PDB file of N, CA, C and O in Angstrom:
ATOM      1  N   GLY A   1     -20.097  -6.724  16.398  1.00  0.00           N
ATOM      2  CA  GLY A   1     -19.519  -7.612  15.150  1.00  0.00           C
ATOM      3  C   GLY A   1     -19.015  -6.384  14.030  1.00  0.00           C
ATOM      4  O   GLY A   1     -17.862  -6.172  14.096  1.00  0.00           O
ATOM      5  N   GLU A   2     -20.103  -5.901  13.491  1.00  0.00           N
ATOM      6  CA  GLU A   2     -19.668  -4.735  12.171  1.00  0.00           C
ATOM      7  C   GLU A   2     -19.098  -3.535  13.128  1.00  0.00           C
ATOM      8  O   GLU A   2     -18.088  -3.070  12.229  1.00  0.00           O
ATOM      9  N   GLU A   3     -19.310  -3.226  13.963  1.00  0.00           N
ATOM     10  CA  GLU A   3     -18.562  -1.907  14.693  1.00  0.00           C
ATOM     11  C   GLU A   3     -17.249  -2.131  14.871  1.00  0.00           C
ATOM     12  O   GLU A   3     -16.332  -1.149  14.445  1.00  0.00           O
ATOM     13  N   CYS A   4     -16.896  -3.389  15.343  1.00  0.00           N
ATOM     14  CA  CYS A   4     -15.407  -3.649  15.651  1.00  0.00           C
ATOM     15  C   CYS A   4     -14.657  -3.910  14.779  1.00  0.00           C
ATOM     16  O   CYS A   4     -13.692  -3.429  14.121  1.00  0.00           O
ATOM     17  N   ALA A   5     -14.970  -4.327  13.262  1.00  0.00           N
ATOM     18  CA  ALA A   5     -14.467  -4.639  11.957  1.00  0.00           C
ATOM     19  C   ALA A   5     -14.186  -3.211  11.446  1.00  0.00           C
ATOM     20  O   ALA A   5     -13.171  -3.148  10.811  1.00  0.00           O
ATOM     21  N   ALA A   6     -14.852  -1.952  11.778  1.00  0.00           N
ATOM     22  CA  ALA A   6     -14.123  -0.828  11.170  1.00  0.00           C
ATOM     23  C   ALA A   6     -12.956  -0.355  11.564  1.00  0.00           C
ATOM     24  O   ALA A   6     -12.427   0.131  11.173  1.00  0.00           O
ATOM     25  N   TYR A   7     -12.693  -1.030  12.920  1.00  0.00           N
ATOM     26  CA  TYR A   7     -11.155  -0.260  13.627  1.00  0.00           C
ATOM     27  C   TYR A   7     -10.244  -1.589  13.944  1.00  0.00           C
ATOM     28  O   TYR A   7      -9.361  -1.220  13.670  1.00  0.00           O
ATOM     29  N   VAL A   8     -10.816  -2.907  13.668  1.00  0.00           N
ATOM     30  CA  VAL A   8      -9.928  -3.603  13.846  1.00  0.00           C
ATOM     31  C   VAL A   8      -9.500  -4.362  12.825  1.00  0.00           C
ATOM     32  O   VAL A   8     -10.059  -4.959  12.224  1.00  0.00           O
ATOM     33  N   ARG A   9      -8.237  -4.606  12.612  1.00  0.00           N
ATOM     34  CA  ARG A   9      -7.674  -5.297  11.210  1.00  0.00           C
ATOM     35  C   ARG A   9      -7.632  -6.902  11.350  1.00  0.00           C
ATOM     36  O   ARG A   9      -7.916  -7.580  10.814  1.00  0.00           O
ATOM     37  N   SER A  10      -7.033  -7.308  12.539  1.00  0.00           N
ATOM     38  CA  SER A  10      -6.765  -8.621  12.570  1.00  0.00           C
ATOM     39  C   SER A  10      -6.466  -8.961  14.295  1.00  0.00           C
ATOM     40  O   SER A  10      -5.560  -8.048  14.857  1.00  0.00           O
ATOM     41  N   PRO A  11      -7.088  -9.845  15.115  1.00  0.00           N
ATOM     42  CA  PRO A  11      -8.205 -10.684  14.171  1.00  0.00           C
ATOM     43  C   PRO A  11      -9.692  -9.928  14.187  1.00  0.00           C
ATOM     44  O   PRO A  11      -9.538  -9.125  15.106  1.00  0.00           O
ATOM     45  N   ARG A  12     -10.281 -10.433  13.496  1.00  0.00           N
ATOM     46  CA  ARG A  12     -11.433  -9.842  13.518  1.00  0.00           C
ATOM     47  C   ARG A  12     -12.510 -10.621  14.401  1.00  0.00           C
ATOM     48  O   ARG A  12     -12.417 -11.882  14.229  1.00  0.00           O
ATOM     49  N   LEU A  13     -13.399 -10.095  14.929  1.00  0.00           N
ATOM     50  CA  LEU A  13     -14.286 -10.697  15.765  1.00  0.00           C
ATOM     51  C   LEU A  13     -15.668 -10.916  15.078  1.00  0.00           C
ATOM     52  O   LEU A  13     -16.461 -10.014  14.331  1.00  0.00           O
ATOM     53  N   VAL A  14     -16.346 -12.349  15.220  1.00  0.00           N
ATOM     54  CA  VAL A  14     -17.131 -12.555  14.571  1.00  0.00           C
ATOM     55  C   VAL A  14     -18.216 -13.504  15.623  1.00  0.00           C
ATOM     56  O   VAL A  14     -18.051 -14.201  16.221  1.00  0.00           O
ATOM     57  N   VAL A  15     -19.397 -12.540  15.697  1.00  0.00           N
ATOM     58  CA  VAL A  15     -20.293 -12.908  16.703  1.00  0.00           C
ATOM     59  C   VAL A  15     -21.498 -13.870  15.984  1.00  0.00           C
ATOM     60  O   VAL A  15     -22.219 -13.393  15.267  1.00  0.00           O
ATOM     61  N   ALA A  16     -21.590 -15.086  16.403  1.00  0.00           N
ATOM     62  CA  ALA A  16     -22.347 -16.375  16.086  1.00  0.00           C
ATOM     63  C   ALA A  16     -23.525 -16.534  16.865  1.00  0.00           C
ATOM     64  O   ALA A  16     -23.261 -16.717  18.168  1.00  0.00           O
ATOM     65  N   GLY A  17     -24.638 -16.245  16.271  1.00  0.00           N
ATOM     66  CA  GLY A  17     -25.915 -16.468  17.168  1.00  0.00           C
ATOM     67  C   GLY A  17     -26.714 -15.404  17.653  1.00  0.00           C
ATOM     68  O   GLY A  17     -26.095 -14.349  18.157  1.00  0.00           O
ATOM     69  N   GLU A  18     -27.915 -15.247  17.270  1.00  0.00           N
ATOM     70  CA  GLU A  18     -28.905 -14.166  17.595  1.00  0.00           C
ATOM     71  C   GLU A  18     -28.646 -13.659  19.115  1.00  0.00           C
ATOM     72  O   GLU A  18     -28.705 -12.438  19.296  1.00  0.00           O
ATOM     73  N   GLN A  19     -28.771 -14.650  19.714  1.00  0.00           N
ATOM     74  CA  GLN A  19     -28.948 -14.075  21.081  1.00  0.00           C
ATOM     75  C   GLN A  19     -27.913 -13.491  21.901  1.00  0.00           C
ATOM     76  O   GLN A  19     -27.877 -12.815  22.685  1.00  0.00           O
ATOM     77  N   LEU A  20     -26.571 -13.470  21.155  1.00  0.00           N
ATOM     78  CA  LEU A  20     -25.337 -12.884  21.651  1.00  0.00           C
ATOM     79  C   LEU A  20     -25.466 -11.556  21.101  1.00  0.00           C
ATOM     80  O   LEU A  20     -24.797 -10.585  21.582  1.00  0.00           O
ATOM     81  N   ARG A  21     -25.921 -11.163  19.981  1.00  0.00           N
ATOM     82  CA  ARG A  21     -25.839  -9.794  19.130  1.00  0.00           C
ATOM     83  C   ARG A  21     -26.197  -8.861  20.268  1.00  0.00           C
ATOM     84  O   ARG A  21     -26.164  -7.538  19.775  1.00  0.00           O
ATOM     85  N   GLY A  22     -27.570  -9.113  21.132  1.00  0.00           N
ATOM     86  CA  GLY A  22     -27.784  -8.221  21.903  1.00  0.00           C
ATOM     87  C   GLY A  22     -27.267  -8.092  23.087  1.00  0.00           C
ATOM     88  O   GLY A  22     -27.806  -7.155  23.739  1.00  0.00           O
ATOM     89  N   ARG A  23     -26.226  -8.744  23.353  1.00  0.00           N
ATOM     90  CA  ARG A  23     -25.576  -8.422  24.685  1.00  0.00           C
ATOM     91  C   ARG A  23     -24.867  -7.070  24.738  1.00  0.00           C
ATOM     92  O   ARG A  23     -24.143  -6.921  23.726  1.00  0.00           O
ATOM     93  N   LEU A  24     -24.833  -6.513  25.962  1.00  0.00           N
ATOM     94  CA  LEU A  24     -23.799  -5.413  26.111  1.00  0.00           C
ATOM     95  C   LEU A  24     -22.848  -5.548  27.142  1.00  0.00           C
ATOM     96  O   LEU A  24     -23.250  -6.114  28.146  1.00  0.00           O
ATOM     97  N   TYR A  25     -21.669  -5.000  26.719  1.00  0.00           N
ATOM     98  CA  TYR A  25     -20.508  -5.169  27.483  1.00  0.00           C
ATOM     99  C   TYR A  25     -20.090  -3.737  27.703  1.00  0.00           C
ATOM    100  O   TYR A  25     -20.070  -3.060  26.818  1.00  0.00           O
ATOM    101  N   THR A  26     -19.717  -3.492  28.832  1.00  0.00           N
ATOM    102  CA  THR A  26     -19.443  -2.107  29.472  1.00  0.00           C
ATOM    103  C   THR A  26     -17.863  -2.162  29.832  1.00  0.00           C
ATOM    104  O   THR A  26     -17.312  -3.236  30.503  1.00  0.00           O
ATOM    105  N   GLY A  27     -17.325  -1.256  29.483  1.00  0.00           N
ATOM    106  CA  GLY A  27     -15.724  -0.979  30.024  1.00  0.00           C
ATOM    107  C   GLY A  27     -14.867  -0.442  28.760  1.00  0.00           C
ATOM    108  O   GLY A  27     -15.523   0.398  27.788  1.00  0.00           O
ATOM    109  N   SER A  28     -13.532  -0.265  29.000  1.00  0.00           N
ATOM    110  CA  SER A  28     -12.917   0.642  28.409  1.00  0.00           C
ATOM    111  C   SER A  28     -11.951  -0.713  27.565  1.00  0.00           C
ATOM    112  O   SER A  28     -10.816  -1.148  28.345  1.00  0.00           O
ATOM    113  N   PHE A  29     -12.029  -0.632  26.499  1.00  0.00           N
ATOM    114  CA  PHE A  29     -10.942  -1.346  25.653  1.00  0.00           C
ATOM    115  C   PHE A  29     -10.417  -0.452  24.542  1.00  0.00           C
ATOM    116  O   PHE A  29     -10.989  -0.151  23.706  1.00  0.00           O
ATOM    117  N   ASP A  30      -9.211  -0.599  24.262  1.00  0.00           N
ATOM    118  CA  ASP A  30      -8.467  -0.184  23.328  1.00  0.00           C
ATOM    119  C   ASP A  30      -8.668  -0.939  22.007  1.00  0.00           C
ATOM    120  O   ASP A  30      -8.152  -2.198  22.068  1.00  0.00           O
ATOM    121  N   ALA A  31      -8.872  -0.043  20.915  1.00  0.00           N
ATOM    122  CA  ALA A  31      -9.352  -1.056  19.782  1.00  0.00           C
ATOM    123  C   ALA A  31      -8.219  -1.280  19.039  1.00  0.00           C
ATOM    124  O   ALA A  31      -8.155  -2.208  18.426  1.00  0.00           O
ATOM    125  N   ASP A  32      -6.890  -1.098  19.340  1.00  0.00           N
ATOM    126  CA  ASP A  32      -5.718  -1.447  18.768  1.00  0.00           C
ATOM    127  C   ASP A  32      -5.299  -2.344  19.548  1.00  0.00           C
ATOM    128  O   ASP A  32      -4.290  -3.316  19.155  1.00  0.00           O
ATOM    129  N   ARG A  33      -5.872  -3.007  20.663  1.00  0.00           N
ATOM    130  CA  ARG A  33      -5.432  -3.931  21.598  1.00  0.00           C
ATOM    131  C   ARG A  33      -6.525  -5.054  21.586  1.00  0.00           C
ATOM    132  O   ARG A  33      -7.088  -5.337  22.661  1.00  0.00           O
ATOM    133  N   VAL A  34      -7.081  -5.520  20.789  1.00  0.00           N
ATOM    134  CA  VAL A  34      -8.580  -6.438  20.680  1.00  0.00           C
ATOM    135  C   VAL A  34      -8.307  -7.677  21.324  1.00  0.00           C
ATOM    136  O   VAL A  34      -9.207  -8.199  21.925  1.00  0.00           O
ATOM    137  N   GLU A  35      -6.901  -8.242  21.769  1.00  0.00           N
ATOM    138  CA  GLU A  35      -6.650  -9.226  22.385  1.00  0.00           C
ATOM    139  C   GLU A  35      -7.226  -9.147  24.077  1.00  0.00           C
ATOM    140  O   GLU A  35      -7.626 -10.158  24.454  1.00  0.00           O
ATOM    141  N   ASN A  36      -7.094  -7.827  24.684  1.00  0.00           N
ATOM    142  CA  ASN A  36      -7.487  -7.529  25.830  1.00  0.00           C
ATOM    143  C   ASN A  36      -9.198  -8.014  25.731  1.00  0.00           C
ATOM    144  O   ASN A  36      -9.506  -8.565  27.015  1.00  0.00           O
ATOM    145  N   PHE A  37      -9.830  -7.536  24.793  1.00  0.00           N
ATOM    146  CA  PHE A  37     -11.258  -7.674  24.950  1.00  0.00           C
ATOM    147  C   PHE A  37     -11.281  -8.893  24.863  1.00  0.00           C
ATOM    148  O   PHE A  37     -12.237  -9.945  25.227  1.00  0.00           O
ATOM    149  N   ILE A  38     -10.986  -9.981  23.524  1.00  0.00           N
ATOM    150  CA  ILE A  38     -11.034 -11.430  23.538  1.00  0.00           C
ATOM    151  C   ILE A  38     -10.769 -12.025  24.902  1.00  0.00           C
ATOM    152  O   ILE A  38     -11.507 -12.891  25.340  1.00  0.00           O
ATOM    153  N   GLN A  39      -9.428 -11.760  25.687  1.00  0.00           N
ATOM    154  CA  GLN A  39      -9.367 -12.433  26.967  1.00  0.00           C
ATOM    155  C   GLN A  39     -10.364 -12.335  28.201  1.00  0.00           C
ATOM    156  O   GLN A  39     -10.963 -12.698  28.757  1.00  0.00           O
ATOM    157  N   TYR A  40     -11.248 -11.176  28.065  1.00  0.00           N
ATOM    158  CA  TYR A  40     -12.391 -10.531  29.015  1.00  0.00           C
ATOM    159  C   TYR A  40     -13.298 -11.435  28.465  1.00  0.00           C
ATOM    160  O   TYR A  40     -13.991 -11.844  29.364  1.00  0.00           O
ATOM    161  N   LEU A  41     -13.743 -11.578  26.988  1.00  0.00           N
ATOM    162  CA  LEU A  41     -14.507 -12.572  27.000  1.00  0.00           C
ATOM    163  C   LEU A  41     -14.619 -14.073  27.449  1.00  0.00           C
ATOM    164  O   LEU A  41     -15.695 -14.459  27.647  1.00  0.00           O
ATOM    165  N   GLU A  42     -13.243 -14.342  27.356  1.00  0.00           N
ATOM    166  CA  GLU A  42     -13.040 -15.911  27.610  1.00  0.00           C
ATOM    167  C   GLU A  42     -13.449 -16.399  28.828  1.00  0.00           C
ATOM    168  O   GLU A  42     -13.587 -17.367  29.320  1.00  0.00           O
ATOM    169  N   ARG A  43     -13.464 -15.118  29.915  1.00  0.00           N
ATOM    170  CA  ARG A  43     -13.861 -15.598  31.327  1.00  0.00           C
ATOM    171  C   ARG A  43     -15.242 -15.688  31.312  1.00  0.00           C
ATOM    172  O   ARG A  43     -15.866 -15.976  32.331  1.00  0.00           O
ATOM    173  N   ASP A  44     -16.229 -15.184  30.658  1.00  0.00           N
ATOM    174  CA  ASP A  44     -17.537 -15.504  30.393  1.00  0.00           C
ATOM    175  C   ASP A  44     -17.915 -17.046  30.160  1.00  0.00           C
ATOM    176  O   ASP A  44     -17.711 -17.423  29.112  1.00  0.00           O
ATOM    177  N   GLU A  45     -17.865 -17.846  31.107  1.00  0.00           N
ATOM    178  CA  GLU A  45     -18.458 -19.144  30.853  1.00  0.00           C
ATOM    179  C   GLU A  45     -19.759 -19.518  29.883  1.00  0.00           C
ATOM    180  O   GLU A  45     -19.785 -20.876  29.560  1.00  0.00           O
ATOM    181  N   SER A  46     -20.681 -18.517  29.429  1.00  0.00           N
ATOM    182  CA  SER A  46     -21.510 -18.748  28.730  1.00  0.00           C
ATOM    183  C   SER A  46     -21.390 -18.468  27.523  1.00  0.00           C
ATOM    184  O   SER A  46     -22.003 -18.706  26.335  1.00  0.00           O
ATOM    185  N   LEU A  47     -19.802 -18.199  26.834  1.00  0.00           N
ATOM    186  CA  LEU A  47     -19.385 -18.292  25.642  1.00  0.00           C
ATOM    187  C   LEU A  47     -18.258 -19.286  25.656  1.00  0.00           C
ATOM    188  O   LEU A  47     -17.668 -19.531  26.220  1.00  0.00           O
ATOM    189  N   GLU A  48     -18.224 -19.508  24.225  1.00  0.00           N
ATOM    190  CA  GLU A  48     -17.439 -20.397  23.436  1.00  0.00           C
ATOM    191  C   GLU A  48     -16.562 -19.479  22.510  1.00  0.00           C
ATOM    192  O   GLU A  48     -17.070 -18.798  21.521  1.00  0.00           O
ATOM    193  N   ILE A  49     -15.092 -19.442  22.725  1.00  0.00           N
ATOM    194  CA  ILE A  49     -14.239 -18.668  21.751  1.00  0.00           C
ATOM    195  C   ILE A  49     -13.438 -19.545  20.985  1.00  0.00           C
ATOM    196  O   ILE A  49     -12.877 -20.510  21.393  1.00  0.00           O
ATOM    197  N   GLU A  50     -13.485 -19.238  19.571  1.00  0.00           N
ATOM    198  CA  GLU A  50     -13.012 -20.295  18.880  1.00  0.00           C
ATOM    199  C   GLU A  50     -11.822 -19.259  17.996  1.00  0.00           C
ATOM    200  O   GLU A  50     -12.362 -18.468  17.243  1.00  0.00           O
ATOM    201  N   ARG A  51     -10.591 -19.685  18.241  1.00  0.00           N
ATOM    202  CA  ARG A  51      -9.699 -18.820  17.510  1.00  0.00           C
ATOM    203  C   ARG A  51      -9.110 -19.178  16.001  1.00  0.00           C
ATOM    204  O   ARG A  51      -8.880 -20.419  15.950  1.00  0.00           O
ATOM    205  N   GLU A  52      -9.304 -18.636  15.098  1.00  0.00           N
ATOM    206  CA  GLU A  52      -8.607 -18.879  13.616  1.00  0.00           C
ATOM    207  C   GLU A  52      -7.761 -17.973  13.305  1.00  0.00           C
ATOM    208  O   GLU A  52      -7.543 -17.138  14.151  1.00  0.00           O
ATOM    209  N   SER A  53      -7.061 -18.099  11.865  1.00  0.00           N
ATOM    210  CA  SER A  53      -5.752 -17.367  11.753  1.00  0.00           C
ATOM    211  C   SER A  53      -5.936 -15.792  11.740  1.00  0.00           C
ATOM    212  O   SER A  53      -5.349 -14.997  12.038  1.00  0.00           O
ATOM    213  N   GLU A  54      -7.036 -15.688  11.163  1.00  0.00           N
ATOM    214  CA  GLU A  54      -7.655 -14.012  11.065  1.00  0.00           C
ATOM    215  C   GLU A  54      -8.797 -13.806  11.872  1.00  0.00           C
ATOM    216  O   GLU A  54      -9.364 -12.492  11.517  1.00  0.00           O
ATOM    217  N   ARG A  55      -9.647 -14.718  12.426  1.00  0.00           N
ATOM    218  CA  ARG A  55     -10.729 -14.276  13.139  1.00  0.00           C
ATOM    219  C   ARG A  55     -11.059 -14.746  14.375  1.00  0.00           C
ATOM    220  O   ARG A  55     -10.416 -16.120  14.661  1.00  0.00           O
ATOM    221  N   VAL A  56     -11.482 -14.355  15.114  1.00  0.00           N
ATOM    222  CA  VAL A  56     -11.973 -14.805  16.626  1.00  0.00           C
ATOM    223  C   VAL A  56     -13.576 -15.001  16.534  1.00  0.00           C
ATOM    224  O   VAL A  56     -14.113 -13.855  16.333  1.00  0.00           O
ATOM    225  N   ILE A  57     -14.204 -16.217  16.529  1.00  0.00           N
ATOM    226  CA  ILE A  57     -15.483 -16.437  16.592  1.00  0.00           C
ATOM    227  C   ILE A  57     -16.081 -16.520  18.188  1.00  0.00           C
ATOM    228  O   ILE A  57     -15.624 -17.370  18.905  1.00  0.00           O
ATOM    229  N   VAL A  58     -17.172 -15.788  18.189  1.00  0.00           N
ATOM    230  CA  VAL A  58     -17.623 -15.919  19.802  1.00  0.00           C
ATOM    231  C   VAL A  58     -19.289 -16.326  19.454  1.00  0.00           C
ATOM    232  O   VAL A  58     -19.987 -15.897  18.694  1.00  0.00           O
ATOM    233  N   ARG A  59     -19.581 -17.355  20.086  1.00  0.00           N
ATOM    234  CA  ARG A  59     -20.642 -17.948  20.061  1.00  0.00           C
ATOM    235  C   ARG A  59     -21.080 -18.677  21.500  1.00  0.00           C
ATOM    236  O   ARG A  59     -20.438 -18.862  22.347  1.00  0.00           O
ATOM    237  N   PRO A  60     -22.440 -18.719  21.548  1.00  0.00           N
ATOM    238  CA  PRO A  60     -22.910 -19.327  23.140  1.00  0.00           C
ATOM    239  C   PRO A  60     -22.099 -20.979  23.523  1.00  0.00           C
ATOM    240  O   PRO A  60     -21.910 -21.624  22.500  1.00  0.00           O
ATOM    241  N   ALA A  61     -21.567 -21.065  24.546  1.00  0.00           N
ATOM    242  CA  ALA A  61     -21.315 -22.459  24.857  1.00  0.00           C
ATOM    243  C   ALA A  61     -22.382 -23.385  24.820  1.00  0.00           C
ATOM    244  O   ALA A  61     -23.378 -22.957  25.251  1.00  0.00           O
ATOM    245  N   THR A  62     -21.700 -24.508  24.608  1.00  0.00           N
ATOM    246  CA  THR A  62     -22.287 -25.465  24.063  1.00  0.00           C
ATOM    247  C   THR A  62     -22.601 -26.526  25.846  1.00  0.00           C
ATOM    248  O   THR A  62     -21.255 -26.406  26.442  1.00  0.00           O
ATOM    249  N   ALA A  63     -23.621 -26.969  26.121  1.00  0.00           N
ATOM    250  CA  ALA A  63     -23.485 -27.445  27.273  1.00  0.00           C
ATOM    251  C   ALA A  63     -23.061 -29.167  27.228  1.00  0.00           C
ATOM    252  O   ALA A  63     -22.997 -29.612  26.191  1.00  0.00           O
ATOM    253  N   GLN A  64     -22.133 -29.370  28.118  1.00  0.00           N
ATOM    254  CA  GLN A  64     -21.403 -30.461  28.226  1.00  0.00           C
ATOM    255  C   GLN A  64     -22.329 -31.711  28.700  1.00  0.00           C
ATOM    256  O   GLN A  64     -22.715 -31.386  29.912  1.00  0.00           O
ATOM    257  N   GLN A  65     -22.689 -32.914  28.183  1.00  0.00           N
ATOM    258  CA  GLN A  65     -23.358 -33.688  28.743  1.00  0.00           C
ATOM    259  C   GLN A  65     -22.601 -34.799  29.541  1.00  0.00           C
ATOM    260  O   GLN A  65     -21.494 -35.083  29.369  1.00  0.00           O
ATOM    261  N   ALA A  66     -22.946 -35.053  30.723  1.00  0.00           N
ATOM    262  CA  ALA A  66     -22.354 -35.913  31.905  1.00  0.00           C
ATOM    263  C   ALA A  66     -22.965 -37.643  31.464  1.00  0.00           C
ATOM    264  O   ALA A  66     -23.771 -37.731  31.265  1.00  0.00           O
ATOM    265  N   PHE A  67     -21.743 -38.489  31.110  1.00  0.00           N
ATOM    266  CA  PHE A  67     -22.205 -39.570  30.962  1.00  0.00           C
ATOM    267  C   PHE A  67     -21.840 -40.750  31.990  1.00  0.00           C
ATOM    268  O   PHE A  67     -21.182 -40.429  32.723  1.00  0.00           O
TER     269      PHE A  67
END
């Protein structure tokens, strides 16, 4: 969250949920191309990605109930 904000102007990444703050992702991501990192996170089924005009919110995925 805060580390990325120092380098990324828009969109800003916001991590919602304490359990996600401790996650570690390894790889090489260009700070000027935050969209690549967002697309990487979208592949993680345990995450929900919400895009807004100036920020992207990353939160734990909610379980879908079957009726």
